[in-house]
């Protein structure tokens, strides 16, 4: 227990102080846990480790006593392009190609443990990154509009989640996890838009600020037909987080930036003793968070609905559905192979591209492979690789900013490795 406490403390510190860029499913992670990464995130009815807390806490009833420690390396490639832009009074226009890769690699650790109290009750704890977004433009794409210096944003969201699962029947369980949120944000290089802000001194270049919040995730699981079919469902509440006071001139509702509710259902079918196919469908309600979902409408800005005001503009993100399919094959008594594919709706409409140069979360498709090797009856080593396929969205720029067209683009590579110990 002393070892577990020490490792957990180190993991919490590591996750909280890591800089996370996981813009794959909007700004949520496409998968929680390295094993789930190998299946492109399929996890609502496929319980493989204690990171089930992050997906469906009811899964703790089926994974036994264990501790899982892992880390993922993210390498995103984000960029923007502006064409046919014209500014007045002979000022320089914004036309050009812009590289948003101020930082190329990000490391995100994770840890989870599960303890079976008795035949019915299991207790667990997980620390993991819920999501994030990072851009860093050395050449400021908004320089033609009075902005100076580098431009970009840095958002990190981390959950510390204690959980309990109750196996109330021989083949069914329910679980609850408390999501203790820590998030950190910084914006740079948009101070030139001060005239469109309700609090210009707290719009940009205010450094990193942290905020906290509290929410919950509940889940259910059931195993049927002689253990061949597993079903699951999970719901995570919206988290009303503390405001980012240093950015109350940017985010709607005076710096408010909450975590949207999300929910999912899943099924896993054991086709043979060696082969399993599983699928999830998830919903993320980005539009419920005003600072994310409100449209960037120049007309409303001109009518006084400024950045930071209760009805101020946001990034215009839509609610999305996420569809995931994964397969697992026991190739050897000690080797399990995984693969998966996921697809999500596009959260960023074409008319919202201009502001989303700061947050180009346009990825829609992921391809994943992974494997787990049992070192001995107690130890295992897992690895996963995901390629988030390059995608782009382009749309018009308002005549108020010189017109023309903006295009944002992103792809990503993710490599994860994890160690599991079964007690």
CSV table of C-alpha atoms in Angstrom, one decimal:
chain,number,residue,atom,x,y,z
A,1,UNK,CA,0.0,0.0,0.0
A,2,UNK,CA,2.9,2.4,0.7
A,3,UNK,CA,4.2,1.7,-2.9
A,4,UNK,CA,0.8,2.3,-4.4
A,5,UNK,CA,0.4,5.6,-2.5
A,6,UNK,CA,3.8,6.8,-3.6
A,7,UNK,CA,3.2,5.8,-7.3
A,8,UNK,CA,-0.3,7.4,-7.2
A,9,UNK,CA,1.2,10.6,-5.7
A,10,UNK,CA,3.8,10.8,-8.5
A,11,UNK,CA,1.2,10.1,-11.2
A,12,UNK,CA,-1.1,12.9,-9.9
A,13,UNK,CA,1.8,15.3,-9.9
A,14,UNK,CA,2.9,14.1,-13.4
A,15,UNK,CA,-0.5,14.5,-15.0
A,16,UNK,CA,-1.3,17.8,-13.4
A,17,UNK,CA,1.9,19.4,-14.5
A,18,UNK,CA,2.2,17.8,-17.9
A,19,UNK,CA,1.2,19.9,-21.0
A,20,UNK,CA,-1.5,18.1,-22.8
A,21,UNK,CA,-2.4,18.3,-26.5
A,22,UNK,CA,-5.0,15.7,-27.3
A,23,UNK,CA,-7.2,17.4,-29.8
A,24,UNK,CA,-8.5,14.3,-31.5
A,25,UNK,CA,-12.2,13.9,-30.8
A,26,UNK,CA,-12.8,17.6,-30.6
A,27,UNK,CA,-10.7,18.4,-27.6
A,28,UNK,CA,-11.5,15.1,-25.7
A,29,UNK,CA,-9.2,12.1,-25.7
A,30,UNK,CA,-10.1,9.5,-28.3
A,31,UNK,CA,-9.3,6.8,-25.7
A,32,UNK,CA,-8.6,6.5,-22.0
A,33,UNK,CA,-6.0,3.9,-21.2
A,34,UNK,CA,-3.4,2.3,-23.5
A,35,UNK,CA,-5.4,-0.9,-23.9
A,36,UNK,CA,-8.4,1.1,-25.1
A,37,UNK,CA,-6.2,3.1,-27.4
A,38,UNK,CA,-5.3,-0.1,-29.2
A,39,UNK,CA,-9.0,-0.5,-29.9
A,40,UNK,CA,-9.5,3.1,-31.1
A,41,UNK,CA,-11.2,3.9,-27.7
A,42,UNK,CA,-13.7,1.1,-27.5
A,43,UNK,CA,-14.2,0.5,-23.8
A,44,UNK,CA,-17.9,1.0,-22.7
A,45,UNK,CA,-18.5,-2.8,-22.7
A,46,UNK,CA,-14.9,-4.1,-22.9
A,47,UNK,CA,-13.2,-4.0,-19.5
A,48,UNK,CA,-9.5,-4.5,-19.7
A,49,UNK,CA,-7.9,-2.6,-16.8
A,50,UNK,CA,-8.5,-0.2,-14.0
A,51,UNK,CA,-8.8,2.7,-16.5
A,52,UNK,CA,-12.3,1.5,-17.0
A,53,UNK,CA,-13.1,4.2,-14.4
A,54,UNK,CA,-12.6,6.8,-17.1
A,55,UNK,CA,-14.9,5.0,-19.5
A,56,UNK,CA,-17.5,3.0,-17.6
A,57,UNK,CA,-16.9,2.6,-13.8
A,58,UNK,CA,-19.1,-0.4,-13.7
A,59,UNK,CA,-16.3,-2.3,-15.3
A,60,UNK,CA,-14.3,-2.3,-12.1
A,61,UNK,CA,-16.4,-5.3,-11.0
A,62,UNK,CA,-14.8,-7.4,-13.8
A,63,UNK,CA,-11.1,-6.5,-13.8
A,64,UNK,CA,-9.9,-7.8,-10.4
A,65,UNK,CA,-7.3,-6.4,-8.1
A,66,UNK,CA,-4.7,-4.5,-10.2
A,67,UNK,CA,-2.7,-1.3,-10.8
A,68,UNK,CA,-2.1,0.2,-14.2
A,69,UNK,CA,0.6,2.8,-15.0
A,70,UNK,CA,1.1,4.2,-18.5
A,71,UNK,CA,2.1,7.2,-20.6
A,72,UNK,CA,1.3,8.4,-24.1
A,73,UNK,CA,3.3,10.5,-26.4
A,74,UNK,CA,1.2,12.8,-28.6
A,75,UNK,CA,2.6,14.4,-31.8
A,76,UNK,CA,0.1,16.7,-33.4
A,77,UNK,CA,0.6,18.6,-36.7
A,78,UNK,CA,-1.6,21.7,-36.8
A,79,UNK,CA,-1.6,24.5,-39.4
A,80,UNK,CA,-3.7,27.3,-41.0
A,81,UNK,CA,-3.9,29.0,-44.3
A,82,UNK,CA,-5.6,32.3,-45.3
A,83,UNK,CA,-6.2,33.4,-48.9
A,84,UNK,CA,-7.9,36.3,-50.7
A,85,UNK,CA,-7.9,38.5,-47.6
A,86,UNK,CA,-7.9,42.3,-48.1
A,87,UNK,CA,-7.4,45.0,-45.5
A,88,UNK,CA,-8.2,48.6,-45.7
A,89,UNK,CA,-5.8,51.6,-45.8
A,90,UNK,CA,-3.0,49.7,-47.4
A,91,UNK,CA,-2.4,47.7,-44.3
A,92,UNK,CA,-0.8,44.2,-44.7
A,93,UNK,CA,-3.3,41.4,-45.2
A,94,UNK,CA,-3.4,38.1,-43.4
A,95,UNK,CA,-2.7,35.9,-46.4
A,96,UNK,CA,-0.2,33.1,-45.9
A,97,UNK,CA,0.4,29.7,-44.5
A,98,UNK,CA,0.9,29.4,-40.7
A,99,UNK,CA,2.5,26.6,-38.7
A,100,UNK,CA,0.9,26.0,-35.4
A,101,UNK,CA,3.5,23.5,-34.1
A,102,UNK,CA,5.1,25.7,-31.4
A,103,UNK,CA,5.6,22.5,-29.6
A,104,UNK,CA,5.9,19.1,-31.3
A,105,UNK,CA,5.6,16.5,-28.6
A,106,UNK,CA,3.5,16.1,-25.4
A,107,UNK,CA,3.7,13.3,-22.8
A,108,UNK,CA,0.6,12.4,-20.8
A,109,UNK,CA,0.9,9.9,-17.9
A,110,UNK,CA,-2.0,7.9,-16.4
A,111,UNK,CA,-2.5,5.7,-13.4
A,112,UNK,CA,-5.4,3.6,-12.1
A,113,UNK,CA,-5.9,1.0,-9.5
A,114,UNK,CA,-8.7,-1.3,-8.4
A,115,UNK,CA,-9.3,-3.2,-5.2
A,116,UNK,CA,-12.0,-5.9,-4.8
A,117,UNK,CA,-13.4,-5.3,-1.3
A,118,UNK,CA,-15.5,-8.5,-1.5
A,119,UNK,CA,-17.5,-10.4,-4.1
A,120,UNK,CA,-19.8,-7.5,-4.7
A,121,UNK,CA,-17.9,-4.2,-4.1
A,122,UNK,CA,-14.8,-2.9,-5.8
A,123,UNK,CA,-13.1,0.4,-5.1
A,124,UNK,CA,-10.8,2.2,-7.6
A,125,UNK,CA,-8.9,5.4,-8.3
A,126,UNK,CA,-7.8,6.9,-11.7
A,127,UNK,CA,-5.8,9.9,-12.6
A,128,UNK,CA,-5.8,10.8,-16.3
A,129,UNK,CA,-6.0,13.6,-18.9
A,130,UNK,CA,-9.6,14.2,-20.0
A,131,UNK,CA,-8.5,16.3,-23.0
A,132,UNK,CA,-6.9,19.5,-24.2
A,133,UNK,CA,-5.8,21.7,-27.0
A,134,UNK,CA,-2.5,23.4,-27.9
A,135,UNK,CA,-1.4,25.7,-30.7
A,136,UNK,CA,1.7,27.9,-31.0
A,137,UNK,CA,2.0,30.1,-34.1
A,138,UNK,CA,5.4,31.8,-34.2
A,139,UNK,CA,4.1,33.8,-37.2
A,140,UNK,CA,0.9,35.3,-35.8
A,141,UNK,CA,-2.0,34.6,-38.3
A,142,UNK,CA,-3.9,37.6,-36.8
A,143,UNK,CA,-1.0,40.1,-37.1
A,144,UNK,CA,-2.8,42.0,-39.8
A,145,UNK,CA,-5.5,42.9,-37.3
A,146,UNK,CA,-3.2,44.6,-34.8
A,147,UNK,CA,-2.0,41.5,-32.9
A,148,UNK,CA,1.6,41.1,-31.9
A,149,UNK,CA,3.9,38.3,-30.8
A,150,UNK,CA,3.3,34.6,-31.0
A,151,UNK,CA,-0.4,33.4,-31.0
A,152,UNK,CA,-2.0,30.3,-29.7
A,153,UNK,CA,-3.8,28.6,-26.8
A,154,UNK,CA,-2.9,25.9,-24.3
A,155,UNK,CA,-5.7,24.0,-22.6
A,156,UNK,CA,-5.2,21.0,-20.2
A,157,UNK,CA,-8.0,19.1,-18.5
A,158,UNK,CA,-7.2,16.4,-15.9
A,159,UNK,CA,-9.5,14.2,-13.8
A,160,UNK,CA,-8.7,12.6,-10.4
A,161,UNK,CA,-11.5,10.0,-10.1
A,162,UNK,CA,-12.2,7.8,-7.1
A,163,UNK,CA,-14.8,5.2,-8.0
A,164,UNK,CA,-16.9,2.4,-6.6
A,165,UNK,CA,-18.6,-0.5,-8.5
A,166,UNK,CA,-21.4,-2.8,-7.1
A,167,UNK,CA,-22.0,-6.2,-8.6
A,168,UNK,CA,-25.7,-6.4,-7.7
A,169,UNK,CA,-26.3,-9.6,-9.6
A,170,UNK,CA,-24.2,-12.4,-10.9
A,171,UNK,CA,-23.9,-10.9,-14.3
A,172,UNK,CA,-24.6,-7.1,-13.8
A,173,UNK,CA,-22.9,-4.2,-12.1
A,174,UNK,CA,-23.3,-0.4,-11.6
A,175,UNK,CA,-20.5,2.0,-10.9
A,176,UNK,CA,-20.0,5.7,-9.9
A,177,UNK,CA,-16.9,7.8,-10.3
A,178,UNK,CA,-16.4,11.3,-8.9
A,179,UNK,CA,-14.6,13.5,-11.5
A,180,UNK,CA,-12.5,16.0,-9.7
A,181,UNK,CA,-11.4,18.4,-12.4
A,182,UNK,CA,-8.2,20.4,-12.7
A,183,UNK,CA,-7.9,22.5,-15.8
A,184,UNK,CA,-5.3,25.1,-16.9
A,185,UNK,CA,-5.6,27.6,-19.8
A,186,UNK,CA,-3.5,30.3,-21.5
A,187,UNK,CA,-4.1,32.4,-24.6
A,188,UNK,CA,-1.5,34.5,-26.5
A,189,UNK,CA,-1.4,36.9,-29.4
A,190,UNK,CA,-5.0,38.1,-29.7
A,191,UNK,CA,-4.8,41.3,-27.7
A,192,UNK,CA,-5.4,43.3,-30.9
A,193,UNK,CA,-9.1,42.3,-30.6
A,194,UNK,CA,-9.4,44.3,-27.4
A,195,UNK,CA,-12.1,46.5,-29.0
A,196,UNK,CA,-14.4,43.4,-29.3
A,197,UNK,CA,-13.9,42.4,-25.6
A,198,UNK,CA,-16.0,43.3,-22.5
A,199,UNK,CA,-12.8,43.3,-20.5
A,200,UNK,CA,-9.8,44.0,-22.7
A,201,UNK,CA,-7.3,43.8,-19.9
A,202,UNK,CA,-8.2,40.1,-19.4
A,203,UNK,CA,-8.4,39.0,-23.0
A,204,UNK,CA,-5.0,37.7,-23.9
A,205,UNK,CA,-1.4,37.3,-22.7
A,206,UNK,CA,-2.4,36.8,-19.1
A,207,UNK,CA,-0.3,33.7,-18.5
A,208,UNK,CA,-1.5,30.3,-17.3
A,209,UNK,CA,-4.5,30.1,-15.0
A,210,UNK,CA,-6.0,27.1,-13.3
A,211,UNK,CA,-9.5,26.2,-12.4
A,212,UNK,CA,-11.3,23.3,-10.7
A,213,UNK,CA,-14.7,21.7,-10.8
A,214,UNK,CA,-16.6,18.6,-9.7
A,215,UNK,CA,-18.8,16.1,-11.6
A,216,UNK,CA,-19.7,12.5,-11.8
A,217,UNK,CA,-19.7,9.5,-14.2
A,218,UNK,CA,-22.1,6.6,-13.7
A,219,UNK,CA,-22.2,3.4,-15.6
A,220,UNK,CA,-23.9,0.0,-16.0
A,221,UNK,CA,-22.7,-3.3,-17.4
A,222,UNK,CA,-24.2,-6.7,-18.0
A,223,UNK,CA,-22.8,-10.0,-19.3
A,224,UNK,CA,-25.2,-12.4,-21.1
A,225,UNK,CA,-25.4,-15.6,-23.1
A,226,UNK,CA,-22.7,-17.6,-21.3
A,227,UNK,CA,-20.3,-14.7,-21.1
A,228,UNK,CA,-20.3,-14.2,-24.9
A,229,UNK,CA,-22.1,-10.8,-25.0
A,230,UNK,CA,-21.3,-7.8,-22.8
A,231,UNK,CA,-23.4,-4.6,-22.8
A,232,UNK,CA,-22.5,-1.3,-21.2
A,233,UNK,CA,-23.7,2.3,-20.8
A,234,UNK,CA,-22.0,5.4,-19.3
A,235,UNK,CA,-23.0,9.0,-18.5
A,236,UNK,CA,-20.8,11.9,-17.4
A,237,UNK,CA,-22.4,15.0,-16.1
A,238,UNK,CA,-21.5,18.5,-17.2
A,239,UNK,CA,-18.9,20.0,-14.8
A,240,UNK,CA,-19.5,23.7,-13.9
A,241,UNK,CA,-15.9,24.8,-13.3
A,242,UNK,CA,-14.5,27.9,-11.6
A,243,UNK,CA,-14.1,30.8,-13.9
A,244,UNK,CA,-10.8,31.7,-15.6
A,245,UNK,CA,-10.8,35.3,-14.2
A,246,UNK,CA,-7.6,36.1,-16.1
A,247,UNK,CA,-9.6,35.4,-19.3
A,248,UNK,CA,-13.0,36.9,-18.4
A,249,UNK,CA,-12.6,39.1,-21.4
A,250,UNK,CA,-12.3,36.1,-23.7
A,251,UNK,CA,-14.7,33.4,-22.6
A,252,UNK,CA,-18.4,33.9,-22.5
A,253,UNK,CA,-20.0,34.4,-19.1
A,254,UNK,CA,-17.0,36.3,-17.8
A,255,UNK,CA,-14.4,33.5,-18.1
A,256,UNK,CA,-16.6,30.5,-17.7
A,257,UNK,CA,-15.2,27.3,-19.3
A,258,UNK,CA,-17.1,24.1,-18.3
A,259,UNK,CA,-16.7,20.4,-19.3
A,260,UNK,CA,-19.6,19.3,-21.4
A,261,UNK,CA,-21.7,16.3,-20.6
A,262,UNK,CA,-21.1,13.1,-22.6
A,263,UNK,CA,-22.6,9.7,-22.7
A,264,UNK,CA,-22.1,6.4,-24.5
A,265,UNK,CA,-23.4,2.9,-25.0
A,266,UNK,CA,-21.3,-0.2,-26.1
A,267,UNK,CA,-21.4,-3.9,-26.8
A,268,UNK,CA,-18.7,-6.6,-27.0
A,269,UNK,CA,-19.3,-10.0,-28.6
A,270,UNK,CA,-16.9,-12.9,-28.1
A,271,UNK,CA,-17.2,-14.6,-31.5
A,272,UNK,CA,-14.8,-17.3,-30.4
A,273,UNK,CA,-12.6,-18.0,-27.4
A,274,UNK,CA,-9.8,-16.1,-29.2
A,275,UNK,CA,-11.7,-13.4,-31.1
A,276,UNK,CA,-13.8,-10.4,-29.8
A,277,UNK,CA,-15.5,-7.6,-31.6
A,278,UNK,CA,-16.7,-4.5,-29.8
A,279,UNK,CA,-18.3,-1.2,-30.6
A,280,UNK,CA,-19.2,2.1,-28.9
A,281,UNK,CA,-21.4,5.1,-29.8
A,282,UNK,CA,-20.6,8.2,-27.8
A,283,UNK,CA,-22.2,11.7,-27.7
A,284,UNK,CA,-20.3,14.9,-26.6
A,285,UNK,CA,-22.5,18.0,-26.1
A,286,UNK,CA,-20.0,20.8,-26.8
A,287,UNK,CA,-22.7,23.3,-27.5
A,288,UNK,CA,-23.9,23.2,-23.8
A,289,UNK,CA,-20.7,25.2,-22.9
A,290,UNK,CA,-21.3,28.7,-24.1
A,291,UNK,CA,-17.6,29.6,-24.5
A,292,UNK,CA,-17.2,26.6,-26.8
A,293,UNK,CA,-20.6,26.4,-28.5
A,294,UNK,CA,-21.6,30.1,-29.1
A,295,UNK,CA,-21.0,31.2,-32.6
A,296,UNK,CA,-18.4,33.8,-33.5
A,297,UNK,CA,-20.8,36.3,-35.1
A,298,UNK,CA,-19.3,39.6,-36.2
A,299,UNK,CA,-22.8,41.1,-36.3
A,300,UNK,CA,-23.4,40.3,-32.7
A,301,UNK,CA,-20.0,41.8,-31.8
A,302,UNK,CA,-21.0,45.0,-33.5
A,303,UNK,CA,-24.3,45.0,-31.5
A,304,UNK,CA,-22.5,44.8,-28.2
A,305,UNK,CA,-22.4,41.1,-27.5
A,306,UNK,CA,-18.6,41.2,-26.9
A,307,UNK,CA,-16.1,38.5,-25.9
A,308,UNK,CA,-16.6,37.7,-22.2
A,309,UNK,CA,-20.2,38.9,-22.0
A,310,UNK,CA,-23.0,36.5,-20.9
A,311,UNK,CA,-24.0,35.9,-24.6
A,312,UNK,CA,-20.6,36.6,-26.0
A,313,UNK,CA,-19.0,34.7,-28.9
A,314,UNK,CA,-17.3,31.3,-28.6
A,315,UNK,CA,-15.7,28.9,-31.0
A,316,UNK,CA,-19.0,27.7,-32.5
A,317,UNK,CA,-18.5,24.0,-31.9
A,318,UNK,CA,-21.4,21.6,-32.5
A,319,UNK,CA,-22.4,18.5,-30.6
A,320,UNK,CA,-20.9,15.4,-32.1
A,321,UNK,CA,-21.4,11.7,-32.2
A,322,UNK,CA,-18.4,9.3,-32.0
A,323,UNK,CA,-18.5,5.8,-33.5
A,324,UNK,CA,-15.9,3.3,-32.5
A,325,UNK,CA,-15.2,-0.3,-33.6
A,326,UNK,CA,-12.5,-2.6,-32.2
A,327,UNK,CA,-11.3,-6.2,-32.5
A,328,UNK,CA,-9.1,-8.3,-30.2
A,329,UNK,CA,-7.4,-11.6,-31.0
A,330,UNK,CA,-5.6,-13.9,-28.6
A,331,UNK,CA,-2.8,-14.9,-30.9
A,332,UNK,CA,-0.9,-16.7,-28.2
A,333,UNK,CA,-1.7,-17.6,-24.5
A,334,UNK,CA,0.5,-14.7,-23.5
A,335,UNK,CA,-0.1,-12.3,-26.5
A,336,UNK,CA,-3.3,-10.4,-27.2
A,337,UNK,CA,-3.5,-8.3,-30.4
A,338,UNK,CA,-5.8,-5.3,-30.9
A,339,UNK,CA,-7.0,-3.0,-33.7
A,340,UNK,CA,-9.7,-0.4,-34.1
A,341,UNK,CA,-11.2,2.5,-36.1
A,342,UNK,CA,-13.2,5.5,-34.9
A,343,UNK,CA,-15.1,8.2,-36.7
A,344,UNK,CA,-16.7,11.4,-35.2
A,345,UNK,CA,-18.8,14.2,-36.6
A,346,UNK,CA,-17.1,17.4,-37.4
A,347,UNK,CA,-17.4,19.8,-34.4
A,348,UNK,CA,-16.3,23.0,-36.4
A,349,UNK,CA,-18.7,24.4,-39.0
A,350,UNK,CA,-17.1,26.1,-42.1
A,351,UNK,CA,-18.4,29.5,-41.0
A,352,UNK,CA,-16.5,29.2,-37.6
A,353,UNK,CA,-13.0,28.5,-39.1
A,354,UNK,CA,-11.5,31.9,-38.6
A,355,UNK,CA,-11.4,32.0,-34.8
A,356,UNK,CA,-10.7,28.2,-34.7
A,357,UNK,CA,-7.3,28.9,-36.1
A,358,UNK,CA,-6.5,29.0,-32.4
A,359,UNK,CA,-8.2,25.6,-31.8
A,360,UNK,CA,-8.2,23.4,-35.0
A,361,UNK,CA,-9.8,20.3,-33.5
A,362,UNK,CA,-11.0,19.1,-37.0
A,363,UNK,CA,-9.8,15.4,-36.8
A,364,UNK,CA,-12.6,12.9,-37.5
A,365,UNK,CA,-10.9,9.5,-38.1
A,366,UNK,CA,-8.5,7.3,-36.1
A,367,UNK,CA,-6.8,4.1,-36.9
A,368,UNK,CA,-5.3,2.1,-34.0
A,369,UNK,CA,-3.3,-1.0,-33.3
A,370,UNK,CA,-2.1,-2.5,-30.0
A,371,UNK,CA,-1.0,-5.5,-28.1
A,372,UNK,CA,-0.6,-6.9,-24.5
A,373,UNK,CA,2.2,-9.3,-23.5
A,374,UNK,CA,1.8,-11.3,-20.3
A,375,UNK,CA,5.2,-11.3,-18.7
A,376,UNK,CA,4.1,-13.7,-16.0
A,377,UNK,CA,0.8,-14.5,-14.1
A,378,UNK,CA,1.0,-11.1,-12.4
A,379,UNK,CA,2.6,-8.7,-14.8
A,380,UNK,CA,1.8,-7.4,-18.3
A,381,UNK,CA,3.1,-4.9,-20.8
A,382,UNK,CA,0.8,-3.1,-23.3
A,383,UNK,CA,1.5,-0.9,-26.3
A,384,UNK,CA,-0.7,1.0,-28.7
A,385,UNK,CA,-0.2,3.3,-31.7
A,386,UNK,CA,-2.9,5.6,-33.2
A,387,UNK,CA,-2.8,7.7,-36.3
A,388,UNK,CA,-5.4,10.4,-36.4
A,389,UNK,CA,-5.9,11.0,-40.1
A,390,UNK,CA,-5.2,14.4,-41.5
A,391,UNK,CA,-8.4,16.5,-42.0
A,392,UNK,CA,-9.1,20.1,-42.9
A,393,UNK,CA,-12.0,22.5,-42.8
A,394,UNK,CA,-12.2,25.7,-44.7
A,395,UNK,CA,-14.7,28.6,-44.6
A,396,UNK,CA,-15.2,32.3,-45.3
A,397,UNK,CA,-13.8,35.2,-43.3
A,398,UNK,CA,-16.2,38.0,-42.5
A,399,UNK,CA,-15.8,41.1,-44.6
A,400,UNK,CA,-15.3,43.0,-41.3
A,401,UNK,CA,-11.9,41.2,-41.2
A,402,UNK,CA,-11.1,41.6,-44.9
A,403,UNK,CA,-13.0,38.7,-46.3
A,404,UNK,CA,-11.3,35.8,-48.1
A,405,UNK,CA,-11.0,32.2,-46.9
A,406,UNK,CA,-9.4,30.5,-43.9
A,407,UNK,CA,-8.4,26.8,-43.7
A,408,UNK,CA,-7.4,24.8,-40.7
A,409,UNK,CA,-5.8,21.4,-40.7
A,410,UNK,CA,-4.6,18.8,-38.2
A,411,UNK,CA,-3.3,15.2,-38.0
A,412,UNK,CA,-1.8,13.4,-35.0
A,413,UNK,CA,0.3,10.4,-34.0
A,414,UNK,CA,-0.1,8.8,-30.6
A,415,UNK,CA,2.2,6.1,-29.0
A,416,UNK,CA,1.2,4.7,-25.6
A,417,UNK,CA,2.9,2.2,-23.3
A,418,UNK,CA,1.5,0.8,-20.0
A,419,UNK,CA,2.5,-1.7,-17.3
A,420,UNK,CA,-0.2,-3.6,-15.4
A,421,UNK,CA,0.2,-5.6,-12.2
A,422,UNK,CA,-2.5,-8.1,-11.1
A,423,UNK,CA,-2.5,-8.8,-7.3
